[in-house]
PDB file of C-alpha atoms and ligand atoms in Angstrom:
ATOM      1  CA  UNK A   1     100.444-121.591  54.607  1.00  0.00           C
ATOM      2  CA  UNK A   2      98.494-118.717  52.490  1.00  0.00           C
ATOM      3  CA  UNK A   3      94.998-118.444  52.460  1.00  0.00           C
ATOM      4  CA  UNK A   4      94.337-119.660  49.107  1.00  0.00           C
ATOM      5  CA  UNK A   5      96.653-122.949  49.942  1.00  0.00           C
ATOM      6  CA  UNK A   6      94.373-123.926  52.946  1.00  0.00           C
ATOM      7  CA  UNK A   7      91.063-123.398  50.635  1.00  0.00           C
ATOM      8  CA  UNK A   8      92.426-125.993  48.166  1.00  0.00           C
ATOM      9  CA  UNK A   9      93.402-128.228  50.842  1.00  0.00           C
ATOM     10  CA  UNK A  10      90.265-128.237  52.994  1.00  0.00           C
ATOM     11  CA  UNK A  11      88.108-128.745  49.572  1.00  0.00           C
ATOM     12  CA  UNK A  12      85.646-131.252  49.846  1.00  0.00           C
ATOM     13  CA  UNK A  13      83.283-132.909  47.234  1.00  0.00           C
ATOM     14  CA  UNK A  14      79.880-131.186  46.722  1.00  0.00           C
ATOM     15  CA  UNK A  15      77.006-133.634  47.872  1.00  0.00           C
ATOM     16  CA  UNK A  16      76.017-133.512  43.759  1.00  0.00           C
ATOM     17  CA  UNK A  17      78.900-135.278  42.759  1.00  0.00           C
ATOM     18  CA  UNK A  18      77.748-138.088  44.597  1.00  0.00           C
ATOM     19  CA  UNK A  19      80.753-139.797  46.267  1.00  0.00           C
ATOM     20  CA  UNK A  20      80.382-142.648  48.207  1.00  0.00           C
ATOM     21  CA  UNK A  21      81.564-141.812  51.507  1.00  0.00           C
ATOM     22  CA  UNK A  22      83.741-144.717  53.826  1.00  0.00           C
ATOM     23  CA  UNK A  23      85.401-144.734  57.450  1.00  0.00           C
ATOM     24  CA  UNK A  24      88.738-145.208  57.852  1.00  0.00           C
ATOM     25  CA  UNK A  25      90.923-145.118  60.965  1.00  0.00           C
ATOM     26  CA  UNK A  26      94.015-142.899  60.724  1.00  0.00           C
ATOM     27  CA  UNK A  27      96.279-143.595  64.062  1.00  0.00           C
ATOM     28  CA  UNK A  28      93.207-145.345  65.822  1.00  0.00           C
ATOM     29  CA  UNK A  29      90.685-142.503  65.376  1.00  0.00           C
ATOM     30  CA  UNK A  30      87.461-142.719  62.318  1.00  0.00           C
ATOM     31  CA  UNK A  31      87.271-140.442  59.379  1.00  0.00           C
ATOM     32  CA  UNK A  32      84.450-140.545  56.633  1.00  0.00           C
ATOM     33  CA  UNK A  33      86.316-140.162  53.311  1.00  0.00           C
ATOM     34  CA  UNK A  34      86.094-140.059  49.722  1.00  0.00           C
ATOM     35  CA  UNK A  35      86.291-143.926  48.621  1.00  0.00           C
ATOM     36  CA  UNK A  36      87.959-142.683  45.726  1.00  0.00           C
ATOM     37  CA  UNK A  37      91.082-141.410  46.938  1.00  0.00           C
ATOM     38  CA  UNK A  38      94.592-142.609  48.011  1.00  0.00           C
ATOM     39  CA  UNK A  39      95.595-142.888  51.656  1.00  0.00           C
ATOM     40  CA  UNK A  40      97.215-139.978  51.283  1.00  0.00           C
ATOM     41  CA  UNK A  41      94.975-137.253  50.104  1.00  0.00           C
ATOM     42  CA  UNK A  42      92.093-139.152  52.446  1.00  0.00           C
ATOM     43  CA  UNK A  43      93.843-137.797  55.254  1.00  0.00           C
ATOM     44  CA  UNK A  44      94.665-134.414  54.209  1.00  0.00           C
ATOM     45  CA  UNK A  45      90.505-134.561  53.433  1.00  0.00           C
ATOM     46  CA  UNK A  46      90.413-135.811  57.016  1.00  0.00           C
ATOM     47  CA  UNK A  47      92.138-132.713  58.230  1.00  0.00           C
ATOM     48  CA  UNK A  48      95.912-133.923  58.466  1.00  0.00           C
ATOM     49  CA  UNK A  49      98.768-131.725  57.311  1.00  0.00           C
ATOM     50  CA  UNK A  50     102.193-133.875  56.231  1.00  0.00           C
ATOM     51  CA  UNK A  51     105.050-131.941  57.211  1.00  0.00           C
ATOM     52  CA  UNK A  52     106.960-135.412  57.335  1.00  0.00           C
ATOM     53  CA  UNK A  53     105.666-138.341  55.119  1.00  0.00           C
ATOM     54  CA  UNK A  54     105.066-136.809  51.906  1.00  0.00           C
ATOM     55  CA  UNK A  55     107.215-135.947  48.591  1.00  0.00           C
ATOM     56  CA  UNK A  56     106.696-136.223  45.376  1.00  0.00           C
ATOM     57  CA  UNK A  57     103.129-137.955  45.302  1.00  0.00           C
ATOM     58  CA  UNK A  58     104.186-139.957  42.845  1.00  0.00           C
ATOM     59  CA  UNK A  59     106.030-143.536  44.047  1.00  0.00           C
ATOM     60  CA  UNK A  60     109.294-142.343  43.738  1.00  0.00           C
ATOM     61  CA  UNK A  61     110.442-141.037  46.917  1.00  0.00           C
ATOM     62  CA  UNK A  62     109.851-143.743  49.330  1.00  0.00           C
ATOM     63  CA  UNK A  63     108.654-140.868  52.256  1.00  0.00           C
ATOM     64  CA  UNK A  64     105.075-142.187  52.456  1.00  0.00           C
ATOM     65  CA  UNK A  65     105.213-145.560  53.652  1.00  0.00           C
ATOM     66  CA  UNK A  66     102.105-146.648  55.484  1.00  0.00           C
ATOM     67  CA  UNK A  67     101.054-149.665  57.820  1.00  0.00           C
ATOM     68  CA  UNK A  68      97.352-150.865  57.877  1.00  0.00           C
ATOM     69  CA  UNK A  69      94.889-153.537  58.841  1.00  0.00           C
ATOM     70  CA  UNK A  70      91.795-154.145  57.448  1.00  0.00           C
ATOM     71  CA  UNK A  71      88.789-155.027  59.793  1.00  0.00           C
ATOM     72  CA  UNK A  72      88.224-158.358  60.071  1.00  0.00           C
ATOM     73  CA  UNK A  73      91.394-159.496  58.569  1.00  0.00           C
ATOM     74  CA  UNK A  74      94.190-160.269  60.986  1.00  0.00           C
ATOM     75  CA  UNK A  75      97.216-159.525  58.096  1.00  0.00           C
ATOM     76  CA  UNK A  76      99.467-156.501  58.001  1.00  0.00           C
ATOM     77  CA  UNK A  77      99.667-154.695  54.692  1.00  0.00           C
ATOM     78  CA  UNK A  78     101.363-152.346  53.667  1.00  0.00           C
ATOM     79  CA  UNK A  79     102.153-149.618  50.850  1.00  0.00           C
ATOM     80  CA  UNK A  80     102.931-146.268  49.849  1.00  0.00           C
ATOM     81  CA  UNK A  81      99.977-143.593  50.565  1.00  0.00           C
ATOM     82  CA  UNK A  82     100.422-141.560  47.550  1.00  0.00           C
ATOM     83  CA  UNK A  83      99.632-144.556  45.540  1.00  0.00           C
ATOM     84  CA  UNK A  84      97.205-146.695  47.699  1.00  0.00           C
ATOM     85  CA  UNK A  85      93.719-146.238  47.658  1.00  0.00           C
ATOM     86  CA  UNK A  86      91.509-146.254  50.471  1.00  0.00           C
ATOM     87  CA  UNK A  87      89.202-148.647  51.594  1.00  0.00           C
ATOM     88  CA  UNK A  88      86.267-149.574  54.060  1.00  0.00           C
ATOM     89  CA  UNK A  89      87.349-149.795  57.423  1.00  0.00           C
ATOM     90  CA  UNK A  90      90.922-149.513  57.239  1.00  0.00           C
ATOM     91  CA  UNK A  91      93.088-149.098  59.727  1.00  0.00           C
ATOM     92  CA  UNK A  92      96.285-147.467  59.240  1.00  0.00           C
ATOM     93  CA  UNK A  93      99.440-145.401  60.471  1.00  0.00           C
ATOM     94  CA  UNK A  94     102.380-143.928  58.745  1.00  0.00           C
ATOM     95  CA  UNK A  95     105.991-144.577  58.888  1.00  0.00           C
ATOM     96  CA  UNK A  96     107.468-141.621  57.745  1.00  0.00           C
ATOM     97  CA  UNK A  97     110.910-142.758  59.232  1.00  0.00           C
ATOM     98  CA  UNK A  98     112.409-145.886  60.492  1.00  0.00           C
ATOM     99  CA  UNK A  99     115.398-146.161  62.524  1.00  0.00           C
ATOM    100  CA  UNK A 100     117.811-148.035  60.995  1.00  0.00           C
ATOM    101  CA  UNK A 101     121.579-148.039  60.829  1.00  0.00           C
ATOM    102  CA  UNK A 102     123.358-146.713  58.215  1.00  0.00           C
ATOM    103  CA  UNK A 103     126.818-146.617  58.203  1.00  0.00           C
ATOM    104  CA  UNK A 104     128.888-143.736  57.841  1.00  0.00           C
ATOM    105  CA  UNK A 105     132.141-144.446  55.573  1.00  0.00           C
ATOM    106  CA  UNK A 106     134.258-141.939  53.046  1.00  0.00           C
ATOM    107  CA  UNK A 107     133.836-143.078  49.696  1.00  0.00           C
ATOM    108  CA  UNK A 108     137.075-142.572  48.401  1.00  0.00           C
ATOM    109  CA  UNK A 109     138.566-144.581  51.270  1.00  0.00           C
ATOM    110  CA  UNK A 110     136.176-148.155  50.086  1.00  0.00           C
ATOM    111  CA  UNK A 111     137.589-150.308  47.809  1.00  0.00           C
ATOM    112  CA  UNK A 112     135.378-152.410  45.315  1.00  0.00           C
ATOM    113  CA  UNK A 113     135.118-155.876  47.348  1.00  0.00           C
ATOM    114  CA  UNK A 114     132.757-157.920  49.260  1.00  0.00           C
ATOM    115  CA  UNK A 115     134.439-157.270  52.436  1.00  0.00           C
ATOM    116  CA  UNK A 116     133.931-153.449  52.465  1.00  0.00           C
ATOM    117  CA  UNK A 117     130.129-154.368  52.693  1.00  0.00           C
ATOM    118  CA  UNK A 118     130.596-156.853  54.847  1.00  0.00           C
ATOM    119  CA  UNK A 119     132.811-154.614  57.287  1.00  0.00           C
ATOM    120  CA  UNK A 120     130.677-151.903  57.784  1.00  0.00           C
ATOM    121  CA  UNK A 121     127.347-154.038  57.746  1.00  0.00           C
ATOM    122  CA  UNK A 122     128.079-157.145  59.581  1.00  0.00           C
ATOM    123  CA  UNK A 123     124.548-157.242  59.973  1.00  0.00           C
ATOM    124  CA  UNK A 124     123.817-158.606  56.496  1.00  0.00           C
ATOM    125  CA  UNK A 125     124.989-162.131  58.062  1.00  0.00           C
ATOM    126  CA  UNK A 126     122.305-162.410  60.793  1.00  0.00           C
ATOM    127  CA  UNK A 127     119.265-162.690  57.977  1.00  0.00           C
ATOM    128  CA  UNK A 128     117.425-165.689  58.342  1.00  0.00           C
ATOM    129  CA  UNK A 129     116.058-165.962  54.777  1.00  0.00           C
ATOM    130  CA  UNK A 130     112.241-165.492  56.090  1.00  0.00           C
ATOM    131  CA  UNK A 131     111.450-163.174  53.014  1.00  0.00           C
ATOM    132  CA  UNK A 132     109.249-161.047  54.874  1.00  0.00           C
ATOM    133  CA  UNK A 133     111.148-157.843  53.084  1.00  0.00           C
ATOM    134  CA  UNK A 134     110.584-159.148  49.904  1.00  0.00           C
ATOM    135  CA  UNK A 135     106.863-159.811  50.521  1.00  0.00           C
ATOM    136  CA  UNK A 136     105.843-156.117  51.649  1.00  0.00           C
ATOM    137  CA  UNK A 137     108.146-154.363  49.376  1.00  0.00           C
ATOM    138  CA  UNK A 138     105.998-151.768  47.416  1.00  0.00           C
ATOM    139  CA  UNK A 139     108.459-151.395  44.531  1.00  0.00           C
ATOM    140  CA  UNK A 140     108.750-155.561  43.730  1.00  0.00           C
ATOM    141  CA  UNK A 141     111.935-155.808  44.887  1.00  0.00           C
ATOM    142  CA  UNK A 142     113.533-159.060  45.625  1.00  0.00           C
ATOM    143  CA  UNK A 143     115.270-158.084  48.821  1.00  0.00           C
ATOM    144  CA  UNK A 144     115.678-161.320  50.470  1.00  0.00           C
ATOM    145  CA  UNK A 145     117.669-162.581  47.192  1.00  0.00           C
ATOM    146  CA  UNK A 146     119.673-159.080  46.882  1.00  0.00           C
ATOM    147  CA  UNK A 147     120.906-159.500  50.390  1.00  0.00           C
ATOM    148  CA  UNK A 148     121.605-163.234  49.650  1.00  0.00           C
ATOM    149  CA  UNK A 149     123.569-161.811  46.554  1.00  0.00           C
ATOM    150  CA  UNK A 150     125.496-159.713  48.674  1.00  0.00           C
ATOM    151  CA  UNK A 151     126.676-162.411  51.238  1.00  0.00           C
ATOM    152  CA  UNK A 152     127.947-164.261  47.999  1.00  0.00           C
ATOM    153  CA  UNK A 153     130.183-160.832  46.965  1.00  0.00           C
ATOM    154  CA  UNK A 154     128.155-160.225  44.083  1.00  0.00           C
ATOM    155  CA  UNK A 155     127.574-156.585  44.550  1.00  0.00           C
ATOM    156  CA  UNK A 156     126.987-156.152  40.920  1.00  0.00           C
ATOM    157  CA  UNK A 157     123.925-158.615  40.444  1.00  0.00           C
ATOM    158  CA  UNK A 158     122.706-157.217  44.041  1.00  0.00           C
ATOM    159  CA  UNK A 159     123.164-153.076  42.614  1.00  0.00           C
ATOM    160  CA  UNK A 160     120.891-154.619  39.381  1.00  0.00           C
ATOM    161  CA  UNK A 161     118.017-156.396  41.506  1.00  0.00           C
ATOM    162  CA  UNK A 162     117.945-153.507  43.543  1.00  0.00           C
ATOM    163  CA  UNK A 163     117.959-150.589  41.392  1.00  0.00           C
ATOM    164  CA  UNK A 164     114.071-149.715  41.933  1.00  0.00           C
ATOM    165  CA  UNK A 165     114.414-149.329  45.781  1.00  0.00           C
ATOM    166  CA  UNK A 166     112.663-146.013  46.621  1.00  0.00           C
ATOM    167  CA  UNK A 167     114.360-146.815  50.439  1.00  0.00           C
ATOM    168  CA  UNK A 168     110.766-146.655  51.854  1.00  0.00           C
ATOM    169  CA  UNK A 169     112.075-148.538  54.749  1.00  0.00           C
ATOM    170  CA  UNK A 170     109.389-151.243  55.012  1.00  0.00           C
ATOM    171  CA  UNK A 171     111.430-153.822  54.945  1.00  0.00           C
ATOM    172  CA  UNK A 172     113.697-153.266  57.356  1.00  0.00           C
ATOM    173  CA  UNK A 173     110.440-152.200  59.534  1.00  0.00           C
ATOM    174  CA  UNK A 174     109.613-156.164  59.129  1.00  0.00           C
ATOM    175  CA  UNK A 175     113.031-157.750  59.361  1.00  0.00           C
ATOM    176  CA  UNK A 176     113.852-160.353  62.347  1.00  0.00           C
ATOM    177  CA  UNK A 177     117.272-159.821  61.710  1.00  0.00           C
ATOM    178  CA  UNK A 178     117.274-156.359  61.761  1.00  0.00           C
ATOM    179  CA  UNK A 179     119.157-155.489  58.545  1.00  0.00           C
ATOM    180  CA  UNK A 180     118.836-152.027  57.277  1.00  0.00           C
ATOM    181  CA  UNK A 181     118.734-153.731  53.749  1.00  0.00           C
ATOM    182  CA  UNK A 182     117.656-150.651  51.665  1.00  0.00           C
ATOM    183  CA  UNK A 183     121.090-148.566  53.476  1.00  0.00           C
ATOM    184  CA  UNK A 184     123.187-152.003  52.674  1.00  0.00           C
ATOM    185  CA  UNK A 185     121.341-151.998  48.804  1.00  0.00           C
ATOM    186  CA  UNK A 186     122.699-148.098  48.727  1.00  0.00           C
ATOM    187  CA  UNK A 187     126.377-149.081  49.271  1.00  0.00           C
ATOM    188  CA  UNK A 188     126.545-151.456  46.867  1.00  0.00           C
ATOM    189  CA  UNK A 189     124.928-149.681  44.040  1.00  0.00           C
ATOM    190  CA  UNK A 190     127.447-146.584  44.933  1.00  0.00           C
ATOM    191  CA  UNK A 191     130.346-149.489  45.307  1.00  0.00           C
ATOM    192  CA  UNK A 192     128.773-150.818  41.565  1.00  0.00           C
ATOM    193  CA  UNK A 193     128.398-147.545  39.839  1.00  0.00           C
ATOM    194  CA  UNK A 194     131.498-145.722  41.028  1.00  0.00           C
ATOM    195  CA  UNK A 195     134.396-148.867  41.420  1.00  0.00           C
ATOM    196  CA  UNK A 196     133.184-151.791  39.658  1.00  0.00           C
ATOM    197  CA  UNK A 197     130.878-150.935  36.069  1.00  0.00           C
ATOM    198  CA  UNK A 198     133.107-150.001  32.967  1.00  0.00           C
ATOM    199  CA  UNK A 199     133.608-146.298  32.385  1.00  0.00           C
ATOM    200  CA  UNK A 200     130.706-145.285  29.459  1.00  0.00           C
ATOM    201  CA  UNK A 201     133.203-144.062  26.767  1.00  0.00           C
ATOM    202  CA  UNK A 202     130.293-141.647  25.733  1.00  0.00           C
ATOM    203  CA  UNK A 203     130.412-139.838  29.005  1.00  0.00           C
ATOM    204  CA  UNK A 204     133.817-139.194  29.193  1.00  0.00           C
ATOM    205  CA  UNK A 205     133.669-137.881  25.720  1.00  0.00           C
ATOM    206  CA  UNK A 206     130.342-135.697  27.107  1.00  0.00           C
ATOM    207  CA  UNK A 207     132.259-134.055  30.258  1.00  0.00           C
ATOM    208  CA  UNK A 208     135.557-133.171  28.478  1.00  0.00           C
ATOM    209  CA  UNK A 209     133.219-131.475  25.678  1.00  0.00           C
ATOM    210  CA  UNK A 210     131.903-129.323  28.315  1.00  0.00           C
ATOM    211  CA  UNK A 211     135.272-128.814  30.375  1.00  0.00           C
ATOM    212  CA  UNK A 212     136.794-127.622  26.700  1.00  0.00           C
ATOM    213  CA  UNK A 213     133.433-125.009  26.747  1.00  0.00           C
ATOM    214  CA  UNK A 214     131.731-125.888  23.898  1.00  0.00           C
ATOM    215  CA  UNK A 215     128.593-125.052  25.774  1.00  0.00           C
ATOM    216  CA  UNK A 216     129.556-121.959  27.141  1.00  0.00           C
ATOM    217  CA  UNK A 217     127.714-120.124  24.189  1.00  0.00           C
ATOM    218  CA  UNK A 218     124.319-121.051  24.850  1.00  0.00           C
ATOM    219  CA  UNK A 219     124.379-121.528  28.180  1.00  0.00           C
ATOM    220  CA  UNK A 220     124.884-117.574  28.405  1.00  0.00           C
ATOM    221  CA  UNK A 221     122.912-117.134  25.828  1.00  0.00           C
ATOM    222  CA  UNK A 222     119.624-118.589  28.022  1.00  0.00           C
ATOM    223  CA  UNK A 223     121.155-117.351  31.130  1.00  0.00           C
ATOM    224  CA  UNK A 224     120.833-114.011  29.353  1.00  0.00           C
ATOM    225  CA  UNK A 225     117.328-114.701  28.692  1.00  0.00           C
ATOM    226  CA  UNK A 226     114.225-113.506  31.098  1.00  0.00           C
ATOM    227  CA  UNK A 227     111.509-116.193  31.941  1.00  0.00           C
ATOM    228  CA  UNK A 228     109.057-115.287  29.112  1.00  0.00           C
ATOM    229  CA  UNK A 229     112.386-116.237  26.578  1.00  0.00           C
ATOM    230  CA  UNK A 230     113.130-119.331  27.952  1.00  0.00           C
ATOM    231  CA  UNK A 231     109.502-120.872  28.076  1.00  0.00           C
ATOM    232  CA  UNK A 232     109.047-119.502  24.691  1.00  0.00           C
ATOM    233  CA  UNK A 233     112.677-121.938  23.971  1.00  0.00           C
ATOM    234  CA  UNK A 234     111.173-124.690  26.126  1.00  0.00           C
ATOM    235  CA  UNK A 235     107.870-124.955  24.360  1.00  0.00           C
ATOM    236  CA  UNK A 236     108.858-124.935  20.669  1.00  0.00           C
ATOM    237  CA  UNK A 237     111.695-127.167  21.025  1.00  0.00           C
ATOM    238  CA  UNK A 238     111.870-129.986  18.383  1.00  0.00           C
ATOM    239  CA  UNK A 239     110.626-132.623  20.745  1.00  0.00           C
ATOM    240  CA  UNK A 240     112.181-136.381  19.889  1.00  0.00           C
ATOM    241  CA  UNK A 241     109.556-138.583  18.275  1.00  0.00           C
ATOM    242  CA  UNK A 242     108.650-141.236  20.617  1.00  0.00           C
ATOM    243  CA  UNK A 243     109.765-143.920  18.470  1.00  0.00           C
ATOM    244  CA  UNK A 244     113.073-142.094  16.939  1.00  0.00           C
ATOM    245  CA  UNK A 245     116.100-143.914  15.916  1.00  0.00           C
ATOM    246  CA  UNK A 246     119.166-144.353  18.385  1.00  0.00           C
ATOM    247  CA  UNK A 247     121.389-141.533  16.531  1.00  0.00           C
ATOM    248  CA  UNK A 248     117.746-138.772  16.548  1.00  0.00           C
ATOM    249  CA  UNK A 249     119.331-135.269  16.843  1.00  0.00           C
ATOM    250  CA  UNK A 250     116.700-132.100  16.302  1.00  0.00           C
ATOM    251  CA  UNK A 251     117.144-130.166  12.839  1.00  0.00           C
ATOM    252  CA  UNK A 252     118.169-127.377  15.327  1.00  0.00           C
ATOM    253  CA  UNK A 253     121.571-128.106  16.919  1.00  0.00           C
ATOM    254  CA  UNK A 254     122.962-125.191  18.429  1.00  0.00           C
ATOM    255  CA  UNK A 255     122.132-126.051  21.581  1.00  0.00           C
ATOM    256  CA  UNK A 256     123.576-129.209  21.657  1.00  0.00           C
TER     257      UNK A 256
HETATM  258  S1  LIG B   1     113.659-152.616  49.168  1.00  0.00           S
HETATM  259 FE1  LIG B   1     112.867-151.943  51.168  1.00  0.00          FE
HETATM  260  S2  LIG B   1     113.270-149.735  51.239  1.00  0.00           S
HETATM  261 FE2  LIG B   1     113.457-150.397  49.093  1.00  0.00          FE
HETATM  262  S3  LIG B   1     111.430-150.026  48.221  1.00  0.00           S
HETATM  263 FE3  LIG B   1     111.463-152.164  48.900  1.00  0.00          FE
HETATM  264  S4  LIG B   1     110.648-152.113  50.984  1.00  0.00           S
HETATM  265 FE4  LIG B   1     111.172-150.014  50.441  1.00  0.00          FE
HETATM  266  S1  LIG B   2     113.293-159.818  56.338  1.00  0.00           S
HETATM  267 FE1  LIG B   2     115.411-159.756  57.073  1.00  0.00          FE
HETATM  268  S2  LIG B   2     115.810-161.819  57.818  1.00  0.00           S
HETATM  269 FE2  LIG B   2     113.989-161.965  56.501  1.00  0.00          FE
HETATM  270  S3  LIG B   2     114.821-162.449  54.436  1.00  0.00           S
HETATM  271 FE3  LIG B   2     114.645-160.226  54.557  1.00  0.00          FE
HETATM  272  S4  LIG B   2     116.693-159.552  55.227  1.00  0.00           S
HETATM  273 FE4  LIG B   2     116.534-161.738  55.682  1.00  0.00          FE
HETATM  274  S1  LIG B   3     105.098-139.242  48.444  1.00  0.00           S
HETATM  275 FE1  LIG B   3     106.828-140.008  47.359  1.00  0.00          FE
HETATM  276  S2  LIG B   3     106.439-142.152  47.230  1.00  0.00           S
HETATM  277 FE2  LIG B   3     104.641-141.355  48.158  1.00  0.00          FE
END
């Protein structure tokens, strides 16, 4: 890490901003922090440095699931730490990874049924239906009903309802039955997407268009450009008005 990395890291508030200051208890030891800010950036403030537990900072990668207690209050909760913020008295830990099985098959040797899920997670039978995954899923995901989808074959409903999974892992870190239901989810939105939806017509249309070349042009064109070029592209391209009509195309279409 350079110099000027660890100074922006190790900034703290002046006093004259006058932030409140709380405890919290990272892994069982106390911290005064910001009130103000998530889990996550409380404990780089406290001194920690993610290696493991951190992505995008943003809810959509699912590394930064985190455990905690509050004092007084016997309930686990739980959430992501990019996105949570802190409060008084908290007692947490991270799960940056969670054990669970996930099958290893070769796509091209599935078919599109039931039974393929079913085969290589027989595991998906032993849930009890306690809900627990739904309940601390950060994303809103109905889990328990996915899975329930998924013992009834319908891997397309199950692919739908669990199409904001950011495979955090919580829920399998709270499952009785032990079902690695974000891996399971996985499989059946591959099985879904690549063996069961309709082919988009569009698509097809889009990749032979660029197998016949007719991008080659400008692609070399802003390969052939130097950095300065291509921002000066990106910024004063016609941007799409946020409430344009389904067939919008710029004035400008030789790049399309
Ligand atoms: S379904 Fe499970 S792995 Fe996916 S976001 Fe919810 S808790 Fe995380
Ligand atoms: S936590 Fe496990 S056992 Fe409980 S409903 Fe979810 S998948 Fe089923
Ligand atoms: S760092 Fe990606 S979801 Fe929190």
């Amino acid at each position: 890490m350079s110099a000027a990395k660890k100074t922006r890291t190790n900034v703290k508030p002046k006093k004259t901003l006058d932030i409140k200051m709380i405890p919290i208890f990272v892994m069982g030891k106390r911290y005064e922090v910001p009130e103000t800010l998530t889990i996550m950036k409380a404990m780089e403030y406290a001194g920690f440095k993610f290696i493991r537990g951190c992505g995008c900072r943003g809810g959509i990668c699912g590394a930064c699931a985190t455990v905690y207690r509050k004092a007084g209050d016997y309930k686990l909760y739980a959430g992501l730490a990019c996105q949570t913020v802190v409060e008084p008295n908290m007692y947490l830990t991270q799960m940056p990874f969670y054990p669970a099985n996930r099958a290893t098959y070769k796509y091209s040797d599935i078919g599109a049924g039931p039974e393929e899920i079913f085969k290589l997670y027989p595991e998906l039978f032993r849930c009890v239906a306690c809900n627990a995954c739904t309940k601390v899923c950060p994303m809103g995901v109905e889990v328990m009903d996915m899975i329930a989808l998924l013992k009834q074959g319908n891997i397309a409903r199950a692919a739908e309802l669990s199409f904001s999974c950011i495979q955090c892992g919580l829920c399998t870190s709270r499952c009785m039955g032990e079902l690695p239901q974000y891996h399971i989810a996985q499989l059946a939105r591959r099985i879904y997407g690549g063996k069961i939806a309709p082919r988009a017509k569009h698509l097809g249309e889009a990749v032979a268009a660029v197998r016949e070349g007719k991008y080659d042009q400008c692609l070399s064109t802003l390969a052939g450009m130097d950095e300065k070029g291509l921002r000066k592209v990106y910024q004063e391209r016609e941007m799409e008005p946020a409430m344009a009509d389904e067939d919008w195309v710029p004035a400008d279409t030789k790049f399309l």
